[in-house]
Structures are given as C-alpha cells and as structure tokens.
PDB file of C-alpha atoms in Angstrom:
ATOM      1  CA  MET K   1      11.246 -17.122  33.127  1.00 36.00           C
ATOM      2  CA  PRO K   2       9.689 -15.923  29.827  1.00 43.00           C
ATOM      3  CA  ASP K   3      10.112 -18.007  26.689  1.00 47.00           C
ATOM      4  CA  THR K   4      12.343 -16.069  24.299  1.00 54.00           C
ATOM      5  CA  SER K   5      12.750 -18.801  21.699  1.00 75.00           C
ATOM      6  CA  ALA K   6      12.315 -17.883  18.036  1.00 83.00           C
ATOM      7  CA  PRO K   7       8.773 -17.995  16.655  1.00 91.00           C
ATOM      8  CA  ARG K   8       7.576 -20.998  14.714  1.00 95.00           C
ATOM      9  CA  LEU K   9       6.182 -20.031  11.327  1.00 97.00           C
ATOM     10  CA  LEU K  10       3.026 -21.310   9.681  1.00 96.00           C
ATOM     11  CA  GLY K  11       3.265 -23.922   6.952  1.00 95.00           C
ATOM     12  CA  PRO K  12       0.513 -25.528   4.853  1.00 94.00           C
ATOM     13  CA  ALA K  13      -0.544 -27.944   7.604  1.00 95.00           C
ATOM     14  CA  GLU K  14      -0.747 -25.244  10.282  1.00 96.00           C
ATOM     15  CA  VAL K  15      -2.697 -22.862   8.015  1.00 94.00           C
ATOM     16  CA  ARG K  16      -5.240 -25.514   7.093  1.00 92.00           C
ATOM     17  CA  GLU K  17      -5.552 -26.659  10.702  1.00 94.00           C
ATOM     18  CA  LEU K  18      -6.242 -23.093  11.858  1.00 94.00           C
ATOM     19  CA  ALA K  19      -8.743 -22.557   9.053  1.00 91.00           C
ATOM     20  CA  ALA K  20     -10.561 -25.799   9.875  1.00 92.00           C
ATOM     21  CA  ARG K  21     -10.744 -24.953  13.569  1.00 92.00           C
ATOM     22  CA  LEU K  22     -12.223 -21.549  12.738  1.00 92.00           C
ATOM     23  CA  ASP K  23     -14.527 -23.026  10.081  1.00 90.00           C
ATOM     24  CA  LEU K  24     -12.946 -20.466   7.785  1.00 85.00           C
ATOM     25  CA  ARG K  25     -13.950 -20.255   4.145  1.00 76.00           C
ATOM     26  CA  PRO K  26     -11.721 -17.654   2.454  1.00 69.00           C
ATOM     27  CA  THR K  27     -13.756 -15.098   0.516  1.00 60.00           C
ATOM     28  CA  LYS K  28     -12.888 -13.250  -2.688  1.00 55.00           C
ATOM     29  CA  GLN K  29     -14.767 -10.233  -1.333  1.00 52.00           C
ATOM     30  CA  ARG K  30     -12.082  -9.690   1.291  1.00 55.00           C
ATOM     31  CA  GLY K  31      -9.241 -10.917  -0.872  1.00 58.00           C
ATOM     32  CA  GLN K  32      -8.408 -13.721   1.534  1.00 71.00           C
ATOM     33  CA  ASN K  33      -5.470 -15.696   0.156  1.00 84.00           C
ATOM     34  CA  PHE K  34      -3.261 -16.927   2.982  1.00 89.00           C
ATOM     35  CA  VAL K  35       0.495 -17.447   2.582  1.00 93.00           C
ATOM     36  CA  ILE K  36       1.442 -21.025   3.434  1.00 94.00           C
ATOM     37  CA  ASP K  37       5.187 -20.868   2.677  1.00 96.00           C
ATOM     38  CA  PRO K  38       7.586 -19.778   5.461  1.00 96.00           C
ATOM     39  CA  ASN K  39      10.321 -18.934   2.949  1.00 96.00           C
ATOM     40  CA  THR K  40       8.024 -16.428   1.256  1.00 97.00           C
ATOM     41  CA  VAL K  41       7.174 -14.496   4.416  1.00 97.00           C
ATOM     42  CA  ARG K  42      10.839 -14.473   5.422  1.00 97.00           C
ATOM     43  CA  ARG K  43      11.673 -13.094   1.975  1.00 97.00           C
ATOM     44  CA  ILE K  44       9.047 -10.350   2.331  1.00 97.00           C
ATOM     45  CA  VAL K  45      10.463  -9.313   5.697  1.00 98.00           C
ATOM     46  CA  ARG K  46      14.024  -9.394   4.343  1.00 97.00           C
ATOM     47  CA  GLU K  47      13.100  -7.259   1.320  1.00 96.00           C
ATOM     48  CA  SER K  48      11.226  -4.806   3.549  1.00 97.00           C
ATOM     49  CA  GLY K  49      14.391  -3.857   5.419  1.00 97.00           C
ATOM     50  CA  VAL K  50      12.644  -4.072   8.802  1.00 98.00           C
ATOM     51  CA  VAL K  51      15.113  -4.302  11.669  1.00 96.00           C
ATOM     52  CA  GLU K  52      14.944  -5.294  15.315  1.00 96.00           C
ATOM     53  CA  GLY K  53      13.031  -2.799  17.446  1.00 97.00           C
ATOM     54  CA  GLU K  54      11.164  -1.189  14.545  1.00 98.00           C
ATOM     55  CA  VAL K  55       7.426  -0.603  14.909  1.00 98.00           C
ATOM     56  CA  VAL K  56       5.639  -2.188  11.961  1.00 98.00           C
ATOM     57  CA  LEU K  57       2.085  -1.729  10.769  1.00 98.00           C
ATOM     58  CA  GLU K  58       0.629  -4.822   9.109  1.00 98.00           C
ATOM     59  CA  VAL K  59      -2.694  -4.715   7.246  1.00 97.00           C
ATOM     60  CA  GLY K  60      -4.759  -7.856   6.771  1.00 94.00           C
ATOM     61  CA  PRO K  61      -2.650 -10.251   8.865  1.00 95.00           C
ATOM     62  CA  GLY K  62      -5.116 -13.072   8.286  1.00 93.00           C
ATOM     63  CA  LEU K  63      -3.979 -16.171  10.160  1.00 96.00           C
ATOM     64  CA  GLY K  64      -0.629 -14.611  11.147  1.00 97.00           C
ATOM     65  CA  SER K  65       1.893 -16.002   8.636  1.00 97.00           C
ATOM     66  CA  LEU K  66       3.626 -12.686   7.931  1.00 98.00           C
ATOM     67  CA  THR K  67       3.087 -11.455  11.491  1.00 98.00           C
ATOM     68  CA  LEU K  68       5.190 -14.288  12.882  1.00 98.00           C
ATOM     69  CA  ALA K  69       7.996 -13.586  10.392  1.00 98.00           C
ATOM     70  CA  LEU K  70       8.034  -9.922  11.454  1.00 98.00           C
ATOM     71  CA  LEU K  71       8.207 -10.911  15.120  1.00 98.00           C
ATOM     72  CA  GLU K  72      11.018 -13.310  14.238  1.00 97.00           C
ATOM     73  CA  VAL K  73      13.328 -10.395  13.319  1.00 97.00           C
ATOM     74  CA  GLY K  74      12.479  -8.505  16.511  1.00 97.00           C
ATOM     75  CA  ALA K  75       9.909  -6.050  15.174  1.00 98.00           C
ATOM     76  CA  GLU K  76       6.994  -4.699  17.191  1.00 98.00           C
ATOM     77  CA  VAL K  77       3.811  -5.338  15.199  1.00 98.00           C
ATOM     78  CA  THR K  78       0.471  -3.562  15.127  1.00 98.00           C
ATOM     79  CA  ALA K  79      -1.887  -5.581  12.924  1.00 98.00           C
ATOM     80  CA  VAL K  80      -5.112  -4.130  11.494  1.00 98.00           C
ATOM     81  CA  GLU K  81      -7.668  -6.828  10.652  1.00 96.00           C
ATOM     82  CA  VAL K  82     -11.238  -6.261   9.436  1.00 94.00           C
ATOM     83  CA  ASP K  83     -12.468  -9.837  10.004  1.00 93.00           C
ATOM     84  CA  PRO K  84     -13.587 -10.236  13.658  1.00 96.00           C
ATOM     85  CA  VAL K  85     -12.998 -13.992  13.653  1.00 94.00           C
ATOM     86  CA  LEU K  86      -9.418 -13.629  12.415  1.00 95.00           C
ATOM     87  CA  ALA K  87      -8.736 -10.652  14.696  1.00 97.00           C
ATOM     88  CA  GLY K  88     -10.021 -12.593  17.673  1.00 97.00           C
ATOM     89  CA  GLU K  89      -7.860 -15.632  16.931  1.00 97.00           C
ATOM     90  CA  LEU K  90      -4.583 -13.822  16.220  1.00 97.00           C
ATOM     91  CA  PRO K  91      -3.505 -13.278  19.852  1.00 97.00           C
ATOM     92  CA  THR K  92      -3.992 -17.001  20.529  1.00 97.00           C
ATOM     93  CA  THR K  93      -1.927 -17.926  17.475  1.00 97.00           C
ATOM     94  CA  ILE K  94       0.866 -15.543  18.427  1.00 98.00           C
ATOM     95  CA  GLN K  95       0.899 -16.865  21.986  1.00 97.00           C
ATOM     96  CA  ALA K  96       1.107 -20.438  20.681  1.00 97.00           C
ATOM     97  CA  PHE K  97       3.723 -19.918  17.960  1.00 97.00           C
ATOM     98  CA  ALA K  98       5.723 -16.993  19.393  1.00 97.00           C
ATOM     99  CA  PRO K  99       5.176 -16.907  23.170  1.00 96.00           C
ATOM    100  CA  GLY K 100       8.372 -14.986  23.768  1.00 95.00           C
ATOM    101  CA  GLN K 101       7.303 -12.220  21.358  1.00 96.00           C
ATOM    102  CA  ALA K 102       3.604 -11.925  22.246  1.00 96.00           C
ATOM    103  CA  GLU K 103       4.156  -8.703  24.200  1.00 96.00           C
ATOM    104  CA  ARG K 104       5.419  -7.054  21.002  1.00 97.00           C
ATOM    105  CA  PHE K 105       2.159  -7.714  19.173  1.00 98.00           C
ATOM    106  CA  ARG K 106      -1.215  -5.961  19.169  1.00 97.00           C
ATOM    107  CA  VAL K 107      -4.227  -6.386  16.913  1.00 98.00           C
ATOM    108  CA  VAL K 108      -6.725  -3.696  15.947  1.00 98.00           C
ATOM    109  CA  LEU K 109     -10.161  -4.748  14.698  1.00 98.00           C
ATOM    110  CA  ALA K 110     -10.829  -2.166  11.985  1.00 97.00           C
ATOM    111  CA  ASP K 111     -11.169  -1.495   8.282  1.00 96.00           C
ATOM    112  CA  ALA K 112      -7.800  -0.112   7.156  1.00 96.00           C
ATOM    113  CA  LEU K 113      -9.584   2.105   4.637  1.00 96.00           C
ATOM    114  CA  ALA K 114     -11.595   3.771   7.389  1.00 96.00           C
ATOM    115  CA  VAL K 115      -9.097   4.099  10.271  1.00 97.00           C
ATOM    116  CA  THR K 116      -8.316   7.617  11.408  1.00 96.00           C
ATOM    117  CA  GLU K 117      -5.606   6.678  13.913  1.00 96.00           C
ATOM    118  CA  ILE K 118      -3.437   3.729  14.870  1.00 96.00           C
ATOM    119  CA  PRO K 119      -3.131   3.005  18.612  1.00 94.00           C
ATOM    120  CA  GLY K 120       0.245   2.435  20.199  1.00 94.00           C
ATOM    121  CA  PRO K 121       3.623   3.823  19.158  1.00 96.00           C
ATOM    122  CA  PRO K 122       3.774   5.466  15.710  1.00 97.00           C
ATOM    123  CA  PRO K 123       4.725   2.848  13.091  1.00 98.00           C
ATOM    124  CA  HIS K 124       7.948   3.280  11.119  1.00 97.00           C
ATOM    125  CA  ALA K 125       7.230   0.697   8.429  1.00 98.00           C
ATOM    126  CA  LEU K 126       4.255  -0.768   6.589  1.00 98.00           C
ATOM    127  CA  VAL K 127       4.591  -4.414   5.609  1.00 98.00           C
ATOM    128  CA  ALA K 128       1.531  -6.238   4.328  1.00 96.00           C
ATOM    129  CA  ASN K 129      -0.057  -8.761   2.028  1.00 94.00           C
ATOM    130  CA  LEU K 130      -2.759  -6.373   0.833  1.00 92.00           C
ATOM    131  CA  PRO K 131      -6.153  -7.589  -0.400  1.00 83.00           C
ATOM    132  CA  TYR K 132      -6.102  -7.231  -4.181  1.00 80.00           C
ATOM    133  CA  ASN K 133      -9.382  -5.341  -4.476  1.00 83.00           C
ATOM    134  CA  VAL K 134      -8.426  -2.455  -2.154  1.00 91.00           C
ATOM    135  CA  SER K 135      -4.630  -2.446  -2.254  1.00 94.00           C
ATOM    136  CA  VAL K 136      -4.065   0.974  -3.844  1.00 96.00           C
ATOM    137  CA  PRO K 137      -6.687   2.885  -1.771  1.00 96.00           C
ATOM    138  CA  VAL K 138      -5.373   1.304   1.439  1.00 97.00           C
ATOM    139  CA  LEU K 139      -1.754   2.122   0.642  1.00 97.00           C
ATOM    140  CA  LEU K 140      -2.488   5.755  -0.287  1.00 97.00           C
ATOM    141  CA  HIS K 141      -4.774   6.229   2.724  1.00 97.00           C
ATOM    142  CA  LEU K 142      -2.150   4.990   5.185  1.00 98.00           C
ATOM    143  CA  MET K 143       0.640   6.995   3.556  1.00 97.00           C
ATOM    144  CA  ALA K 144      -1.488  10.116   4.006  1.00 96.00           C
ATOM    145  CA  LEU K 145      -2.633   9.242   7.527  1.00 97.00           C
ATOM    146  CA  LEU K 146       0.727   8.234   9.007  1.00 97.00           C
ATOM    147  CA  PRO K 147       3.639  10.602   8.364  1.00 95.00           C
ATOM    148  CA  SER K 148       5.675   8.455  10.771  1.00 97.00           C
ATOM    149  CA  LEU K 149       5.937   5.751   8.068  1.00 98.00           C
ATOM    150  CA  LYS K 150       9.443   5.872   6.592  1.00 98.00           C
ATOM    151  CA  HIS K 151       9.480   2.781   4.393  1.00 98.00           C
ATOM    152  CA  GLY K 152       7.545  -0.298   3.527  1.00 97.00           C
ATOM    153  CA  LEU K 153       6.922  -3.283   1.333  1.00 98.00           C
ATOM    154  CA  VAL K 154       3.554  -4.571   0.200  1.00 98.00           C
ATOM    155  CA  MET K 155       2.520  -7.642  -1.739  1.00 96.00           C
ATOM    156  CA  VAL K 156      -0.191  -6.875  -4.283  1.00 95.00           C
ATOM    157  CA  GLN K 157      -1.516  -8.210  -7.571  1.00 94.00           C
ATOM    158  CA  ALA K 158       1.318  -8.195 -10.141  1.00 95.00           C
ATOM    159  CA  GLU K 159      -0.544  -5.785 -12.418  1.00 95.00           C
ATOM    160  CA  VAL K 160      -1.062  -3.363  -9.519  1.00 95.00           C
ATOM    161  CA  ALA K 161       2.609  -3.637  -8.561  1.00 97.00           C
ATOM    162  CA  ASP K 162       3.539  -2.661 -12.129  1.00 96.00           C
ATOM    163  CA  ARG K 163       1.236   0.361 -11.991  1.00 96.00           C
ATOM    164  CA  LEU K 164       2.469   1.573  -8.601  1.00 97.00           C
ATOM    165  CA  ALA K 165       6.108   1.449  -9.643  1.00 97.00           C
ATOM    166  CA  ALA K 166       5.679   2.617 -13.258  1.00 97.00           C
ATOM    167  CA  PRO K 167       7.700   5.638 -14.453  1.00 96.00           C
ATOM    168  CA  PRO K 168       6.123   8.467 -16.495  1.00 96.00           C
ATOM    169  CA  GLY K 169       5.696   7.584 -20.148  1.00 94.00           C
ATOM    170  CA  SER K 170       5.293   3.840 -19.640  1.00 94.00           C
ATOM    171  CA  LYS K 171       2.154   1.916 -20.605  1.00 93.00           C
ATOM    172  CA  THR K 172       1.268   1.097 -17.003  1.00 95.00           C
ATOM    173  CA  TYR K 173       1.824   4.619 -15.635  1.00 96.00           C
ATOM    174  CA  GLY K 174      -1.338   6.187 -14.251  1.00 96.00           C
ATOM    175  CA  VAL K 175      -3.122   7.594 -11.208  1.00 97.00           C
ATOM    176  CA  PRO K 176      -1.649   5.083  -8.676  1.00 96.00           C
ATOM    177  CA  SER K 177       1.912   5.722  -9.915  1.00 97.00           C
ATOM    178  CA  ALA K 178       1.578   9.506  -9.828  1.00 97.00           C
ATOM    179  CA  LYS K 179      -0.113   9.679  -6.420  1.00 98.00           C
ATOM    180  CA  ALA K 180       2.274   7.207  -4.777  1.00 97.00           C
ATOM    181  CA  ALA K 181       5.161   9.382  -6.015  1.00 98.00           C
ATOM    182  CA  TRP K 182       3.833  12.276  -3.887  1.00 98.00           C
ATOM    183  CA  TYR K 183       4.693  10.270  -0.768  1.00 98.00           C
ATOM    184  CA  ALA K 184       7.610   8.081  -1.700  1.00 98.00           C
ATOM    185  CA  ASP K 185      10.158   6.682  -4.094  1.00 97.00           C
ATOM    186  CA  VAL K 186       8.567   3.438  -5.265  1.00 97.00           C
ATOM    187  CA  ARG K 187      10.137   0.396  -6.917  1.00 97.00           C
ATOM    188  CA  ARG K 188       9.301  -3.168  -7.905  1.00 97.00           C
ATOM    189  CA  ALA K 189      10.967  -5.595  -5.491  1.00 97.00           C
ATOM    190  CA  GLY K 190      10.231  -8.980  -7.032  1.00 95.00           C
ATOM    191  CA  ALA K 191       7.515 -11.439  -8.017  1.00 96.00           C
ATOM    192  CA  ILE K 192       5.566 -14.016  -6.013  1.00 95.00           C
ATOM    193  CA  GLY K 193       4.038 -17.144  -7.556  1.00 93.00           C
ATOM    194  CA  ARG K 194       0.542 -18.444  -6.949  1.00 93.00           C
ATOM    195  CA  ASN K 195       1.491 -21.717  -5.265  1.00 94.00           C
ATOM    196  CA  VAL K 196       2.566 -20.077  -1.989  1.00 94.00           C
ATOM    197  CA  PHE K 197      -1.063 -19.159  -1.213  1.00 93.00           C
ATOM    198  CA  TRP K 198      -4.099 -21.023   0.036  1.00 88.00           C
ATOM    199  CA  PRO K 199      -6.388 -20.860  -1.796  1.00 87.00           C
ATOM    200  CA  ALA K 200      -4.223 -20.155  -4.847  1.00 86.00           C
ATOM    201  CA  PRO K 201      -5.318 -16.908  -6.549  1.00 86.00           C
ATOM    202  CA  ASN K 202      -5.967 -16.644 -10.273  1.00 87.00           C
ATOM    203  CA  VAL K 203      -3.260 -13.991 -10.690  1.00 89.00           C
ATOM    204  CA  ASP K 204       0.404 -13.596  -9.855  1.00 93.00           C
ATOM    205  CA  SER K 205       1.577 -11.259  -7.113  1.00 95.00           C
ATOM    206  CA  GLY K 206       4.326  -8.665  -6.964  1.00 97.00           C
ATOM    207  CA  LEU K 207       6.317  -6.926  -4.251  1.00 98.00           C
ATOM    208  CA  VAL K 208       6.429  -3.140  -4.136  1.00 98.00           C
ATOM    209  CA  ALA K 209       8.982  -1.386  -1.934  1.00 98.00           C
ATOM    210  CA  TRP K 210       8.888   2.294  -1.112  1.00 98.00           C
ATOM    211  CA  THR K 211      10.895   4.860   0.815  1.00 98.00           C
ATOM    212  CA  HIS K 212       9.245   7.973   2.225  1.00 97.00           C
ATOM    213  CA  ARG K 213      10.254  11.364   0.930  1.00 95.00           C
ATOM    214  CA  PRO K 214       9.068  14.854   1.908  1.00 95.00           C
ATOM    215  CA  PRO K 215       6.113  16.294  -0.044  1.00 94.00           C
ATOM    216  CA  PRO K 216       7.352  17.807  -3.316  1.00 95.00           C
ATOM    217  CA  THR K 217       5.864  21.232  -2.548  1.00 94.00           C
ATOM    218  CA  ASP K 218       4.422  23.414   0.181  1.00 93.00           C
ATOM    219  CA  GLN K 219       2.941  25.942  -2.282  1.00 95.00           C
ATOM    220  CA  VAL K 220      -0.259  23.945  -2.779  1.00 96.00           C
ATOM    221  CA  GLY K 221      -1.917  21.127  -0.890  1.00 95.00           C
ATOM    222  CA  ARG K 222      -1.933  17.466  -1.813  1.00 97.00           C
ATOM    223  CA  GLU K 223      -5.652  17.624  -2.665  1.00 97.00           C
ATOM    224  CA  ALA K 224      -5.056  20.261  -5.352  1.00 97.00           C
ATOM    225  CA  VAL K 225      -2.284  18.209  -6.942  1.00 98.00           C
ATOM    226  CA  PHE K 226      -4.334  15.008  -6.801  1.00 98.00           C
ATOM    227  CA  ALA K 227      -7.250  16.824  -8.474  1.00 98.00           C
ATOM    228  CA  VAL K 228      -4.944  17.639 -11.385  1.00 98.00           C
ATOM    229  CA  ILE K 229      -3.777  14.005 -11.567  1.00 98.00           C
ATOM    230  CA  ASP K 230      -7.355  12.693 -11.529  1.00 97.00           C
ATOM    231  CA  ALA K 231      -8.407  15.102 -14.280  1.00 97.00           C
ATOM    232  CA  ALA K 232      -5.351  14.361 -16.406  1.00 97.00           C
ATOM    233  CA  PHE K 233      -6.047  10.619 -16.416  1.00 96.00           C
ATOM    234  CA  ALA K 234      -9.851  10.762 -16.577  1.00 94.00           C
ATOM    235  CA  HIS K 235      -9.487  10.939 -20.358  1.00 83.00           C
ATOM    236  CA  ARG K 236      -6.129   9.305 -21.070  1.00 76.00           C
ATOM    237  CA  ARG K 237      -6.175  10.050 -24.780  1.00 81.00           C
ATOM    238  CA  LYS K 238      -6.995  13.725 -24.363  1.00 90.00           C
ATOM    239  CA  ALA K 239      -4.323  16.386 -24.465  1.00 96.00           C
ATOM    240  CA  LEU K 240      -3.994  18.201 -21.140  1.00 97.00           C
ATOM    241  CA  ARG K 241      -5.557  21.381 -22.536  1.00 96.00           C
ATOM    242  CA  GLY K 242      -8.859  19.537 -22.887  1.00 96.00           C
ATOM    243  CA  ALA K 243      -8.466  17.151 -19.960  1.00 96.00           C
ATOM    244  CA  LEU K 244      -7.989  20.023 -17.487  1.00 96.00           C
ATOM    245  CA  ARG K 245     -10.649  22.282 -19.009  1.00 95.00           C
ATOM    246  CA  GLU K 246     -13.298  21.584 -16.370  1.00 95.00           C
ATOM    247  CA  LEU K 247     -10.840  21.876 -13.500  1.00 96.00           C
ATOM    248  CA  ALA K 248      -9.452  25.177 -14.816  1.00 95.00           C
ATOM    249  CA  GLY K 249     -12.835  26.621 -15.749  1.00 93.00           C
ATOM    250  CA  SER K 250     -12.236  26.787 -19.501  1.00 94.00           C
ATOM    251  CA  ALA K 251      -9.916  25.481 -22.201  1.00 94.00           C
ATOM    252  CA  ASP K 252      -8.216  28.884 -22.411  1.00 94.00           C
ATOM    253  CA  ALA K 253      -7.598  28.943 -18.653  1.00 94.00           C
ATOM    254  CA  SER K 254      -6.263  25.395 -18.866  1.00 96.00           C
ATOM    255  CA  GLU K 255      -3.861  26.348 -21.647  1.00 96.00           C
ATOM    256  CA  ALA K 256      -2.700  29.465 -19.779  1.00 95.00           C
ATOM    257  CA  ALA K 257      -1.931  27.443 -16.646  1.00 96.00           C
ATOM    258  CA  LEU K 258      -0.094  24.761 -18.629  1.00 97.00           C
ATOM    259  CA  ARG K 259       2.060  27.336 -20.395  1.00 97.00           C
ATOM    260  CA  ALA K 260       2.780  29.038 -17.058  1.00 96.00           C
ATOM    261  CA  ALA K 261       3.926  25.648 -15.745  1.00 97.00           C
ATOM    262  CA  GLY K 262       6.213  25.194 -18.747  1.00 97.00           C
ATOM    263  CA  ILE K 263       4.204  22.326 -20.225  1.00 97.00           C
ATOM    264  CA  ASP K 264       3.000  21.959 -23.814  1.00 97.00           C
ATOM    265  CA  PRO K 265      -0.833  22.073 -23.723  1.00 97.00           C
ATOM    266  CA  LEU K 266      -0.945  19.164 -26.195  1.00 96.00           C
ATOM    267  CA  THR K 267       0.978  16.870 -23.833  1.00 96.00           C
ATOM    268  CA  ARG K 268      -0.899  13.945 -22.270  1.00 96.00           C
ATOM    269  CA  GLY K 269      -0.969  13.237 -18.548  1.00 96.00           C
ATOM    270  CA  GLU K 270       0.877   9.942 -18.907  1.00 95.00           C
ATOM    271  CA  ALA K 271       4.035  11.857 -19.869  1.00 96.00           C
ATOM    272  CA  LEU K 272       4.218  13.901 -16.639  1.00 97.00           C
ATOM    273  CA  GLY K 273       5.930  13.179 -13.337  1.00 97.00           C
ATOM    274  CA  ILE K 274       4.801  14.356  -9.913  1.00 98.00           C
ATOM    275  CA  ASP K 275       6.851  17.569 -10.065  1.00 97.00           C
ATOM    276  CA  GLN K 276       5.085  18.599 -13.280  1.00 98.00           C
ATOM    277  CA  PHE K 277       1.674  17.876 -11.796  1.00 98.00           C
ATOM    278  CA  VAL K 278       2.694  20.078  -8.869  1.00 98.00           C
ATOM    279  CA  ALA K 279       3.732  22.858 -11.272  1.00 98.00           C
ATOM    280  CA  ILE K 280       0.312  22.695 -12.965  1.00 98.00           C
ATOM    281  CA  ALA K 281      -1.523  22.851  -9.625  1.00 98.00           C
ATOM    282  CA  VAL K 282       0.544  25.873  -8.599  1.00 97.00           C
ATOM    283  CA  ALA K 283      -0.141  27.592 -11.944  1.00 96.00           C
ATOM    284  CA  LEU K 284      -3.876  26.868 -11.692  1.00 95.00           C
ATOM    285  CA  GLN K 285      -3.938  28.379  -8.221  1.00 92.00           C
ATOM    286  CA  GLU K 286      -2.039  31.485  -9.353  1.00 89.00           C
ATOM    287  CA  THR K 287      -4.186  32.039 -12.455  1.00 80.00           C
ATOM    288  CA  SER K 288      -7.342  31.580 -10.363  1.00 71.00           C
ATOM    289  CA  GLU K 289      -6.145  34.147  -7.830  1.00 67.00           C
ATOM    290  CA  ALA K 290      -5.178  36.585 -10.585  1.00 64.00           C
ATOM    291  CA  ALA K 291      -8.639  36.296 -12.130  1.00 60.00           C
ATOM    292  CA  ARG K 292     -10.416  37.337  -8.903  1.00 58.00           C
TER     293      ARG K 292
END
C-alpha cells in the first residue's frame, strides 16, 4: 500500500546534510541561496494561492525545500533545474521526504531562460525562488512561453520585487514593470529576511504575486510594444519625442505618432502605463503604413 503521509520539509540540518553529501558549494553565479526555514516555504505556497491538483512550474528548485511544500498542498510539480548535480539528486530527496507524493513530481534538466517547451501537463501556476541575477528575464520568458500560466508567486531580490510591481510614475517604475504588465496584474506580496537562507545573501528578498490577464491589444504584436518600452526607457531623462526618434525614423515622425496616441511629446516614459505604450505602438504602425 503506497505511503500517503504528508511530506517532511527541509530544515537547516537537512539542507546542510544534503549539501555535504553532494559536496555542494553554493555559487553566486547561479544565485544559489537555499531556503532552510519550513515556515517560509509554507508561507510562499500559501501566498501563491496554489490548490490541490494544480500543476505548478518551479524554477531553480535547488535541494527541494519549496518543492516539498508544494507537494504538501497536493500540487503536481514540474521543476526546471540547470545544475545537473541538483537535478539528479531531487528525485531521491522527494522519494525520501515525500514518498507518497513522488508520482506527482518531475524534474527537467534545463536552463529556464533557454527552454522552448515544458514536458508534461501544461502548468497553471509558476512558484519559484528565482536566482537574483536572471529573475526578470526568466519570469518574462516563461510568461511569454506558457499561456497556460494563470497565476504565480516568485521570490526575488527586494529591489527587483519593487521594480516588477511598481506603478507608472514611481521612482522604481521601468522596463520590468511595464513589460510584466503586458502579461499580468502584478503586486508586492511581502518581504523575506536574509536569515531563512543558506548561505545568507547580502540583500533582502521580496515576494511578487501576479495574475494573468489577456494581452491588452490584438492590433499590434508584443514585440512592437516592447520595442517602444525599451526605447522609452533607454534614455530615462529624455522626453518621448527624442527617446522614440530612432524607432520612429525621425523626431517629427515620433511627435506625430505620440500626438496620434493622445500623448504629450514632452512626456517621459516613466509616466506611461502599458495601455499608453500600446497606443504609441499602434500609432507608429499606422503612421509607418501611411508613409509607404
């Protein structure tokens, strides 16, 4: 008869024991800071809103701390891990700490930034402790790749969490905020201290929750809108008339498109929301077509 008992979670002793057995030396290059506090991973899962039976994509599972907490609530977990040693050990850890849930777990050895598909059933949620150095590119890549994702919660560097969830006009608003808004409604969901990690990072962490929403337009593609966002923030202190000059072909064409979109050409990119960036992209497309 299969063991259906609840998973045991990893604490400081278990994490260090696993690391010692694997001769693991966490590297800054891969952003390896492992959570050693069961209450923290339970909190992440609780804040994520994941429910029993949901298919969850986890990026960078490491030694399995968060994975076990996801299995504890009855989720089915697909974990993407770039480190072959960690990926190879995860099934053994899951079998040892959650034998009754092992059939609901699979690991994929891959770089999350480079994956083009995720095997198994389409994931509904993304829950992850993302490596600090690639957190925004990974999040945006997976949001674009997997339309099946409906919600998620990621733990990232506190400063990155502020930028992802920042509203237009705030000091931390920028490219990550604007691009994330194409895919989802994003909000800050709390802070995480340094002492729940081994090794302890030099920065605080933050939780970012998001809920999928349909693309804000079907008149132009995401790439065209993102090109406008990139140009608008390439020179933060420039008015949009000048910042979009190269993209539009000239300052006059930039101004014409901005006026057609109902935006003052002297406005800066940091003042605009995703719908206004969409309006500019549409206007640029229309003025380009009219000029042919």
